Coordinates of C-alpha atoms in Angstrom, one line a residue:
X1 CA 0.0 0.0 0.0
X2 CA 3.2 2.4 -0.1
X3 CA 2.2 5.2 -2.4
X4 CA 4.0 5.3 -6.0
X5 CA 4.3 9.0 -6.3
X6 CA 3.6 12.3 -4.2
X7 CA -0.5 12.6 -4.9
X8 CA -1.1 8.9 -3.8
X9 CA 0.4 10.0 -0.4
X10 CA -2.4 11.1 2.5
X11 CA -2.3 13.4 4.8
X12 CA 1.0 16.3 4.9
X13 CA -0.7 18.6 3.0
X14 CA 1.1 21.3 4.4
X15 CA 4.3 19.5 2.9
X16 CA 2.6 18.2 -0.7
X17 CA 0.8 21.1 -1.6
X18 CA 1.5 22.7 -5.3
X19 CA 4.7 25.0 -4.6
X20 CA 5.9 23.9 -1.5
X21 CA 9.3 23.4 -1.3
X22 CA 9.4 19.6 -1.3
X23 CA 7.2 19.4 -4.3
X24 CA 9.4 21.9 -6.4
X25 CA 12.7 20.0 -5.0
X26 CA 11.1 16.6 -6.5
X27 CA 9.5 18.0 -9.5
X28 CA 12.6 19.8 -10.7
X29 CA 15.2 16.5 -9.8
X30 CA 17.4 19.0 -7.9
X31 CA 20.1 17.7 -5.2
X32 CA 18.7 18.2 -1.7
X33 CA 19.2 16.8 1.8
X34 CA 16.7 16.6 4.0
X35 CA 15.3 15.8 7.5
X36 CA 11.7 14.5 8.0
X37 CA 10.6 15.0 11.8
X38 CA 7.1 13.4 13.0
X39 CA 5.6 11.0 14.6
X40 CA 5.7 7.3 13.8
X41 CA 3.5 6.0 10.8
X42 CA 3.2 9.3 9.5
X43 CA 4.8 8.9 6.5
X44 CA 8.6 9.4 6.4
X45 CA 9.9 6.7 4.9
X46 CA 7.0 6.3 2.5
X47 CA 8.2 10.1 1.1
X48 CA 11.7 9.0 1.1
X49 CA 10.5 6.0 -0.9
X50 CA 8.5 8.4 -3.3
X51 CA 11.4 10.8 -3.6
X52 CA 13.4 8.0 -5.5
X53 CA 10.5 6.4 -7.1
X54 CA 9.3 9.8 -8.3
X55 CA 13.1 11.2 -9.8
X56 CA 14.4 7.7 -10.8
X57 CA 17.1 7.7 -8.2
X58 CA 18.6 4.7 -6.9
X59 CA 17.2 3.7 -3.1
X60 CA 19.6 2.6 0.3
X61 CA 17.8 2.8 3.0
X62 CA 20.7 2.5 6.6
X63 CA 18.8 1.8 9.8
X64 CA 20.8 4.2 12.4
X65 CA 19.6 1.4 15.1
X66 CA 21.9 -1.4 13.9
X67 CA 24.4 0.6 11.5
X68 CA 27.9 2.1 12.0
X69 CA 30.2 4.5 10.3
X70 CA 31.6 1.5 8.5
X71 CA 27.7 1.2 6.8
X72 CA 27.5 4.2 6.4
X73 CA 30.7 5.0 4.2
X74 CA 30.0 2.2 2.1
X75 CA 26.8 3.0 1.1
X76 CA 28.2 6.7 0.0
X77 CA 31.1 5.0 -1.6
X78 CA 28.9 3.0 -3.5
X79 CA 27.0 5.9 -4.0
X80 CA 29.9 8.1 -5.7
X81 CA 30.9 4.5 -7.7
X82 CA 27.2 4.4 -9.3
X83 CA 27.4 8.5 -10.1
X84 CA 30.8 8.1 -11.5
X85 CA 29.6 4.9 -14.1
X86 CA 26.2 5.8 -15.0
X87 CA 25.6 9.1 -13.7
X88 CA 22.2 7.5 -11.2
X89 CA 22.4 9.7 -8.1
X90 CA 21.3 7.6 -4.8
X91 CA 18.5 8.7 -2.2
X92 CA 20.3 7.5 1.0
X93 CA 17.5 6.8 3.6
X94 CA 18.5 6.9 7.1
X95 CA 16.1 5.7 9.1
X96 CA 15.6 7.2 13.3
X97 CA 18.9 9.1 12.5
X98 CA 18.7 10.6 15.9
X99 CA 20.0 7.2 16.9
X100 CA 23.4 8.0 15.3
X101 CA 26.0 9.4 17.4
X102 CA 28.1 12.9 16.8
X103 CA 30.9 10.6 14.8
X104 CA 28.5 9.1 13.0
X105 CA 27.1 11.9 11.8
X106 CA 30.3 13.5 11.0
X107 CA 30.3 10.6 8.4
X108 CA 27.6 12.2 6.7
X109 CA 28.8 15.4 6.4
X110 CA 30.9 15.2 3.0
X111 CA 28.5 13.5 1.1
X112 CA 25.5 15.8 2.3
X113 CA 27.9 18.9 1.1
X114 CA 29.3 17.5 -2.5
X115 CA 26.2 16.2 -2.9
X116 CA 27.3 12.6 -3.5
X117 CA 23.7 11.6 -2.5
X118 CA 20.4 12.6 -2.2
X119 CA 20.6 12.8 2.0
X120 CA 16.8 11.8 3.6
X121 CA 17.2 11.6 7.1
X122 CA 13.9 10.1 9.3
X123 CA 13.6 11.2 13.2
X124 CA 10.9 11.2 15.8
X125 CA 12.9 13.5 18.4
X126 CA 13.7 17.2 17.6
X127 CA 16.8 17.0 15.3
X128 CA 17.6 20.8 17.1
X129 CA 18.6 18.1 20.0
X130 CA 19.5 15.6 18.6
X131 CA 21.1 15.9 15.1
X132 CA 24.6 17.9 14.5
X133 CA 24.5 21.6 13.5
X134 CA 26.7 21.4 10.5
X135 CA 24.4 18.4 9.3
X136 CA 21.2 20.4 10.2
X137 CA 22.1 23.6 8.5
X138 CA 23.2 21.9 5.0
X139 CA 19.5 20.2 5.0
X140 CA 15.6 21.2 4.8
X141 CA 14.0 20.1 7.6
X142 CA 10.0 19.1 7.1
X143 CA 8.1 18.2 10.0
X144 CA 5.1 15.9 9.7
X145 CA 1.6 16.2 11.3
X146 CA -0.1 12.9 12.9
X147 CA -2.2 12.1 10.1
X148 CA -6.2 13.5 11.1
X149 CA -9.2 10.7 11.5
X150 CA -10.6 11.6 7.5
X151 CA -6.6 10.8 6.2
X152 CA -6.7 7.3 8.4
X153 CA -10.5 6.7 7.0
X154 CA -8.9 7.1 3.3
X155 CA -6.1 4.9 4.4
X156 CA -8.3 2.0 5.7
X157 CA -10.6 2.3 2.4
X158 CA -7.7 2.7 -0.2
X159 CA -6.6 -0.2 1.4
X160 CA -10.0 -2.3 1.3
X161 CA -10.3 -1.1 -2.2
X162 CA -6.6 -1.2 -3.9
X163 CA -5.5 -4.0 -5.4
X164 CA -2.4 -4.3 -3.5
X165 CA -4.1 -4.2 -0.4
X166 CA -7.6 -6.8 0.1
X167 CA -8.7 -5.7 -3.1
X168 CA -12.0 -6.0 -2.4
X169 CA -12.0 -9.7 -1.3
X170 CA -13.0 -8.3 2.5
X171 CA -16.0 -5.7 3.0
X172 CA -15.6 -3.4 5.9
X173 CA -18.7 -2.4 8.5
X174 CA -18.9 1.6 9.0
X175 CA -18.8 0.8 12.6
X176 CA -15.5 -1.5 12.3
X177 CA -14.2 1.3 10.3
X178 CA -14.4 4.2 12.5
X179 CA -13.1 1.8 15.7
X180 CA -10.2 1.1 13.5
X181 CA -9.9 5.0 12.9
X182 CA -9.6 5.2 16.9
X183 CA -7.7 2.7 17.6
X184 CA -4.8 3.9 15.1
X185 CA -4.7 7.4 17.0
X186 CA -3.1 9.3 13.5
X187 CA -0.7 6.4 12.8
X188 CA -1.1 4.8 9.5
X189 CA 1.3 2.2 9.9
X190 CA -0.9 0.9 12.8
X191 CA -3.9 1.3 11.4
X192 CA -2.9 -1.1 8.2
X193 CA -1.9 -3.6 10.2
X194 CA -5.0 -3.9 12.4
X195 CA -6.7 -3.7 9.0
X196 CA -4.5 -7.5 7.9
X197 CA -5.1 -8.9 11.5
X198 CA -8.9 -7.7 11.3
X199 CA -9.3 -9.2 7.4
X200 CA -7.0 -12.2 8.3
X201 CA -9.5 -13.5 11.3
X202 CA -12.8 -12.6 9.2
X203 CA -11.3 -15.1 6.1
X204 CA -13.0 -18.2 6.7
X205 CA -10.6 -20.0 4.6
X206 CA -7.4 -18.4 6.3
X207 CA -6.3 -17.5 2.7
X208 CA -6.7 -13.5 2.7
X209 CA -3.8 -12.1 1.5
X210 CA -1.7 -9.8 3.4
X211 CA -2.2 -5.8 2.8
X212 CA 1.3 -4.8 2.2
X213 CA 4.0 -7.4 1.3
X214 CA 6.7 -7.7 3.8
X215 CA 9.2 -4.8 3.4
X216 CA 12.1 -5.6 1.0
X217 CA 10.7 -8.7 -0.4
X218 CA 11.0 -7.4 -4.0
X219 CA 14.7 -7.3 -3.2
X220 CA 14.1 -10.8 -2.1
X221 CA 13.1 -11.9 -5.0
X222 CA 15.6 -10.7 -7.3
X223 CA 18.4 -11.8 -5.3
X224 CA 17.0 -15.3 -5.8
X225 CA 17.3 -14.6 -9.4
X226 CA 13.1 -15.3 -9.4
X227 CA 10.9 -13.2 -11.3
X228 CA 9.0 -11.0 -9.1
X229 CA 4.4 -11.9 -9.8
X230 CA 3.3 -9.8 -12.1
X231 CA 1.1 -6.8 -11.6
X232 CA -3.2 -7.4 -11.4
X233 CA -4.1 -7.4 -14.1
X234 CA -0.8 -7.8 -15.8
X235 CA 0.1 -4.7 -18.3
X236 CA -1.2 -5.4 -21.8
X237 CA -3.7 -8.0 -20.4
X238 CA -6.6 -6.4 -21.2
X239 CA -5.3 -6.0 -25.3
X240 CA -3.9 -9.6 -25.7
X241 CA -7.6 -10.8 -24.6
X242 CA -8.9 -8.3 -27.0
X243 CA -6.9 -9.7 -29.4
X244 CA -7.9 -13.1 -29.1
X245 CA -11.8 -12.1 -29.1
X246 CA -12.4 -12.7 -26.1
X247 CA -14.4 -11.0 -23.3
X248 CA -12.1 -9.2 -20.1
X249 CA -12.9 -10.3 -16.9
X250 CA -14.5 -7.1 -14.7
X251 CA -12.7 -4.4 -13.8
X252 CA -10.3 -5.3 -10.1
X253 CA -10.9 -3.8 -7.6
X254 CA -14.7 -4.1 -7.9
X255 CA -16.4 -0.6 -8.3
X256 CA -18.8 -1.5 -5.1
X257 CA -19.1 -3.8 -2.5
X258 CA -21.8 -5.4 -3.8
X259 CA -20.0 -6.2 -6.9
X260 CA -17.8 -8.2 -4.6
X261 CA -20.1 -10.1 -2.9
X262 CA -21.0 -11.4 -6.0
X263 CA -17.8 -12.5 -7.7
X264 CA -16.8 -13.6 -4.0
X265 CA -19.9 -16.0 -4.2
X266 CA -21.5 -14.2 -1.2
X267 CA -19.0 -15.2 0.6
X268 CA -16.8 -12.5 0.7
X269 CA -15.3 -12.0 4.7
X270 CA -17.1 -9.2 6.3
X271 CA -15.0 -7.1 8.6
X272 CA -17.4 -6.1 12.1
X273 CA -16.6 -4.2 14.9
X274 CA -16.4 -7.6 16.8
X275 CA -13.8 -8.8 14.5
X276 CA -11.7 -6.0 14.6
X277 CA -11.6 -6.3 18.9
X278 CA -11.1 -9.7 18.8
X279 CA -7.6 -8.7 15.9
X280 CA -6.2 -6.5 18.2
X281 CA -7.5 -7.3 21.7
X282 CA -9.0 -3.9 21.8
X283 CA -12.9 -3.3 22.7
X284 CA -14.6 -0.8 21.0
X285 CA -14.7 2.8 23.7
X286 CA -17.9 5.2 22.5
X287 CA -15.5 8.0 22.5
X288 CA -14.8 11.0 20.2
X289 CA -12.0 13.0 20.5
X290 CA -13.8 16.2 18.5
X291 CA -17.2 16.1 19.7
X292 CA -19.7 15.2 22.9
X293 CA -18.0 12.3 24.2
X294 CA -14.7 13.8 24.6
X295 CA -16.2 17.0 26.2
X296 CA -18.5 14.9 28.5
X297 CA -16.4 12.5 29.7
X298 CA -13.9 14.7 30.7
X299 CA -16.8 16.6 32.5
X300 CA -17.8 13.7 34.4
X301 CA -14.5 12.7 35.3
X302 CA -13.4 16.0 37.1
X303 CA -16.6 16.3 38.4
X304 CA -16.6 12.2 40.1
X305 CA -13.2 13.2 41.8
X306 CA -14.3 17.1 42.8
X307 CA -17.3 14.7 44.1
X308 CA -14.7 12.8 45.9
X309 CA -15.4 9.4 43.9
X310 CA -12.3 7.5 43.6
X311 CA -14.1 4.6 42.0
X312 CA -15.8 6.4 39.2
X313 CA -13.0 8.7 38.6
X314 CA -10.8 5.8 37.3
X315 CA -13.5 4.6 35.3
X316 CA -13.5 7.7 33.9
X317 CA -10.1 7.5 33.4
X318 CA -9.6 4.5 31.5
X319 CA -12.2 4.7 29.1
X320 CA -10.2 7.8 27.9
X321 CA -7.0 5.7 28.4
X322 CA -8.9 3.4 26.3
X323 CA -10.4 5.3 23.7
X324 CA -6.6 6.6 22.9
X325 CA -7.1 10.4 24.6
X326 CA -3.6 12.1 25.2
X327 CA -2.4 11.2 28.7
X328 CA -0.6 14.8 28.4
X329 CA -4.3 15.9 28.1
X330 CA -5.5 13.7 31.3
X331 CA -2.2 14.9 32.9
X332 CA -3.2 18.6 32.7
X333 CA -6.4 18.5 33.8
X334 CA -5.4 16.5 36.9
X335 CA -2.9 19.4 38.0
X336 CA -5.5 22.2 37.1
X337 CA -7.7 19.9 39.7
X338 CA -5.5 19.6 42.2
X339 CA -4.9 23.5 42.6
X340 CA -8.6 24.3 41.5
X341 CA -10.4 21.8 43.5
X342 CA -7.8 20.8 46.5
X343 CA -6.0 23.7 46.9
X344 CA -4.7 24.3 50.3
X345 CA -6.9 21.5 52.0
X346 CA -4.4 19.5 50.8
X347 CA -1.1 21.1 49.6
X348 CA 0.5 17.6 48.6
X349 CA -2.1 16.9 46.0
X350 CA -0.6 19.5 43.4
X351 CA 3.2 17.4 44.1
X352 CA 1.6 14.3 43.5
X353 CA -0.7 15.5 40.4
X354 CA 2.6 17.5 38.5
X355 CA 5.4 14.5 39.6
X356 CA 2.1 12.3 37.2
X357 CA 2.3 14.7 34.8
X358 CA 6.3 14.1 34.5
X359 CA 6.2 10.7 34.8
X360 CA 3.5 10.3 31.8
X361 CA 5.8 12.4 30.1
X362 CA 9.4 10.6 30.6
X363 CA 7.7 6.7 29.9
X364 CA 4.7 7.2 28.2
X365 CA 1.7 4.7 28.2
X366 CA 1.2 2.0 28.9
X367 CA 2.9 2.3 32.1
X368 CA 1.9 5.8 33.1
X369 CA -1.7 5.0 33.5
X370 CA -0.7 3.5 36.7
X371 CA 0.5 6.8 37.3
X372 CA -2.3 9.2 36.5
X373 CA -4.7 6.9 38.9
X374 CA -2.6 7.3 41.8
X375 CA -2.9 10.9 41.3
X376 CA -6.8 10.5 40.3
X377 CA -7.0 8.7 43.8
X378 CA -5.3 11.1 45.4
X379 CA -7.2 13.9 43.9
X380 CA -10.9 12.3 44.6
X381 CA -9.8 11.6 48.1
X382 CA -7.8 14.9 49.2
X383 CA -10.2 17.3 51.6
X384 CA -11.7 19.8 48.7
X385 CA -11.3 23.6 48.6
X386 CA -11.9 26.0 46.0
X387 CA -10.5 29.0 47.9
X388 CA -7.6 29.1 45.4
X389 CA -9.1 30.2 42.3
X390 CA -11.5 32.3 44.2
X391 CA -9.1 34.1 45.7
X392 CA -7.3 34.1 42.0
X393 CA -10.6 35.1 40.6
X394 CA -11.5 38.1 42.8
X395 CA -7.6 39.5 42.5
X396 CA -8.1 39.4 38.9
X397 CA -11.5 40.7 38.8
X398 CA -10.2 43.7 40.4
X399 CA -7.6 44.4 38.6
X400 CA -9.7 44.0 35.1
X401 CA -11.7 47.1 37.3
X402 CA -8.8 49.0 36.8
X403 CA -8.5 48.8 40.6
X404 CA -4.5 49.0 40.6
X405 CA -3.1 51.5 42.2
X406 CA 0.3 52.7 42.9
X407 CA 3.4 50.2 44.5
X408 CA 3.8 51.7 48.2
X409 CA 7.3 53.4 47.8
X410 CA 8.6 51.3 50.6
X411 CA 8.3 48.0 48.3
X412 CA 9.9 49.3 45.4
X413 CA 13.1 48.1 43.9
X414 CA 16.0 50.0 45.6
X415 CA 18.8 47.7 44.3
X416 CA 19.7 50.1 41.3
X417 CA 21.9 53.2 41.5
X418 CA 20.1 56.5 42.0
X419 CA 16.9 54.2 43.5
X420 CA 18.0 55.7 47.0
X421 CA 17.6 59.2 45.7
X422 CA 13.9 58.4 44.4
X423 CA 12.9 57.3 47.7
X424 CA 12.7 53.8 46.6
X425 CA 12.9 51.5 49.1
X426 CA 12.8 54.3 52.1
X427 CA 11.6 52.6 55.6
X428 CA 11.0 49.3 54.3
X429 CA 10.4 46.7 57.0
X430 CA 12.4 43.4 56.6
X431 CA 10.2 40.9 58.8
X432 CA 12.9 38.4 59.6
X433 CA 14.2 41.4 62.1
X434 CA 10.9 41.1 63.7
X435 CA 9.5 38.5 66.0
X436 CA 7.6 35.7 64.9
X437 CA 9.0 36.9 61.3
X438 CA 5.6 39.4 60.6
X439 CA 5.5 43.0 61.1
X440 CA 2.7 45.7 60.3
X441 CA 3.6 48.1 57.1
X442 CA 1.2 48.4 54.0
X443 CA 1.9 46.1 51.5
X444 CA -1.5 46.6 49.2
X445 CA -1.7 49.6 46.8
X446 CA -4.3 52.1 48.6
X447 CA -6.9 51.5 46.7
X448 CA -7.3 48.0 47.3
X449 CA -5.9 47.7 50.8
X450 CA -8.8 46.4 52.4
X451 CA -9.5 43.6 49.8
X452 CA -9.8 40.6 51.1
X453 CA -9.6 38.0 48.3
X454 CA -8.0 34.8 50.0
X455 CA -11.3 33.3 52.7
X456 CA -9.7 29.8 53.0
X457 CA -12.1 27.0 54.4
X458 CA -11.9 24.9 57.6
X459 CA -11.5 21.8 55.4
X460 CA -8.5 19.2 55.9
X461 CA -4.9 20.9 56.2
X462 CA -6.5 23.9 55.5
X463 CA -8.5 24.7 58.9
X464 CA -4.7 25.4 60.7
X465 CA -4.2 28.1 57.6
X466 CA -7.3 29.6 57.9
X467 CA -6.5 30.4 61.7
X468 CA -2.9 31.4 61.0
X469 CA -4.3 33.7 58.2
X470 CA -6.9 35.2 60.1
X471 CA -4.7 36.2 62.8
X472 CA -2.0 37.6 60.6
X473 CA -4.6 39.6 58.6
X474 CA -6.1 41.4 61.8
X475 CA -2.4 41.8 62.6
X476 CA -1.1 43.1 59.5
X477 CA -3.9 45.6 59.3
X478 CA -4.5 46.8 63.0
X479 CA -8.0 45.5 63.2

């Protein structure tokens, strides 16, 4: 299903479109290097592949996970030998190139600037960290999107449809579809292969072919000295039946599914929803990223732990987990909570809900879900206080009022030369010289010196703070 030239690919359209720089580097057969930085199975070594299909160049593809410099300079020697005899330039593909180290690299670096080879490098980390300057600057760098749900949809049909995919020998439900959309969460690659495992289990006779074939097997072949299958329908099939008077056999693939129920003998596999979880272990979650269910389970899962339900909160939480949500997403929200909904009733909420939020971030799912429920638990059962983001609010509301007011002179920055001689900093208190480490001076502009915006609540930790606040306040303003 690798796409044969730069329309068949989906999805990039910000890279693909008419006069972007890619296209005008391919169309006019110009010498370029470039870095491709995205996500996996969005397409970077399928637009490597295309670049060389597309301007007849010769394709070595050097995985930086097993190769060394040693690999490396081979393939650009060979690469110089083949420009030398025939004049063929090579697209040298190196694939997860951030995997290479700085001498590695360096190999690179001659061949990239004489233009020995068309350079494609492939990389899922930020090649500003992880790839060398000098290799950087001599190269275009393209980043690539996740592909969207309507690019994965065109995948999955293309691939129902196309000839070197099922071919129409395997009809897929609309529901079975769209749970396959989900489950690839923007990742082609994935989403194929769910496909074959899906179409594989629904063949009654076990003989569906595979989607793809297995990567590099027309190099296979030809090392065996075999002759690769031909094409379907070979080229020139349809005018050598012609020739002989006889009648074609219907167009392949079929126009519409029904046409291949028929040839199939109405037997032709049917791909369900059930199929497709029992493929990939996976059961279909009633969950849209875009629309209502995203926005209302999100809403009921804040709401189940501000309602101080651990249980329902984690149910909550998995079928997002489930339905492929972004834990970064889940992450945030949790932190918002824990300040928002906790606050000071429980200061060690917000350490537990941010050292999540890291942890989802350094190892990822599947392992971080364990990480998000202890912080869901912790959440749903810390004392609750909204006193934070009212206090927040009201400051802010204020200020919005254009209730601002001038910094009492005493608080200003004095650290500067001529400060002293504008009064800055002029009988400034510093509390540590006082007892108990307080002492009475205005610290409010004037006109909001009698605001009182923080009213904290006599829940959990936060019943000591309210006392220690209250006393301070009548304290700090001689009441």
């Amino acid at each position: 299903m690798r796409p044969r030239t730069l329309d068949e690919v989906i999805g990039q359209r910000h890279l693909l479109g008419p006069g972007t720089p890619l296209r005008r580097l391919v169309e006019s057969e110009a010498p370029m290097s470039l870095f491709l930085w995205g996500p996996p199975g969005t397409g970077k070594t399928t637009l490597a592949y295309v670049v060389s299909n597309v301007t007849k160049r010769r394709f070595v593809e050097v995985s930086a996970v097993s190769a060394g410099v040693k690999d490396v300079r081979a393939a650009i020697d060979n690469a110089r030998r083949e420009l030398g005899m025939t004049g063929r330039q090579t697209v040298l593909f190196v694939d997860e190139v951030h995997r290479f180290n700085k001498a590695q690299q360096d190999a690179l670096l001659p061949a990239v600037e004489n233009r020995w080879v068309t350079f494609i490098g492939a990389t899922t980390e930020n090649p500003f960290f992880s790839v060398i300057s000098p290799l950087l600057s001599r190269s275009l760098l393209l980043t690539l999107e996740s592909l969207s749900e309507d690019d994965i949809r065109v995948v999955l049909e293309r691939a129902v449809s196309d000839p070197r995919g099922l071919g129409g020998r395997a009809t897929l439900a609309p529901e079975a579809l769209e749970h396959l959309v989900r489950l690839a969460g923007g990742d082609a690659r994935r989403s194929l292969t769910y496909l074959e495992a899906a179409a594989l289990l629904a063949d009654p006779t076990g003989g569906m072919p595979p989607v793809s074939p297995p990567k590099g097997e027309e190099e296979a072949i030809a090392s065996r000295g075999e002759q690769a299958p031909p094409a379907f329908p070979p080229k020139g099939e349809e005018e050598a039946i012609a020739s002989r008077g006889e009648q074609a056999p219907p167009a392949f693939p079929p126009k519409s599914e029904e046409e291949a129920i028929v040839r199939c003998g109405d037997q032709a596999p049917r791909i369900t929803v059930e199929v497709v979880e029992k493929a990939v272990d996976k059961a279909a979650v009633r969950y849209d990223r875009q629309g209502d269910q995203h926005y209302d389970v999100i809403s009921a899962f804040i709401k189940s732990m501000r309602g101080s339900d651990a249980d329902a909160a984690l149910h909550y939480l998995a079928r997002m987990i489930e339905a492929g949500e972004d834990p970064r997403f889940i992450a945030r929200r949790i932190v918002i909570f824990a300040s928002e909904d906790v606050g000071m009733a429980d200061p060690t909420c917000l350490q537990t809900a941010v050292a999540a939020a890291q942890a989802v971030q350094l190892i990822g799912l599947p392992e971080g879900q364990i990480n998000l429920a202890h912080a869901v638990i912790h959440c749903a059962l810390a004392p609750k206080s909204n006193a934070v983001v009212k206090a927040i609010g009201a400051a802010i509301g204020d200020v919005r009022r254009g209730l601002i007011g001038q910094v009492p002179g005493h608080l200003r920055d004095a650290h500067y030369p001529g400060a002293a001689k504008l009064g800055h900093g002029d009988g400034y208190k510093y509390p540590h010289d006082f007892e108990h480490g307080v002492v009475r001076q205005d610290y409010a502009p004037e006109q909001v010196r009698d605001r009182r915006y923080y009213e904290p609540t006599r829940h959990g930790a936060e019943a000591p703070v309210a006392d220690r606040w209250s006393k301070i306040r009548d304290f700090l303003r001689g009441s």
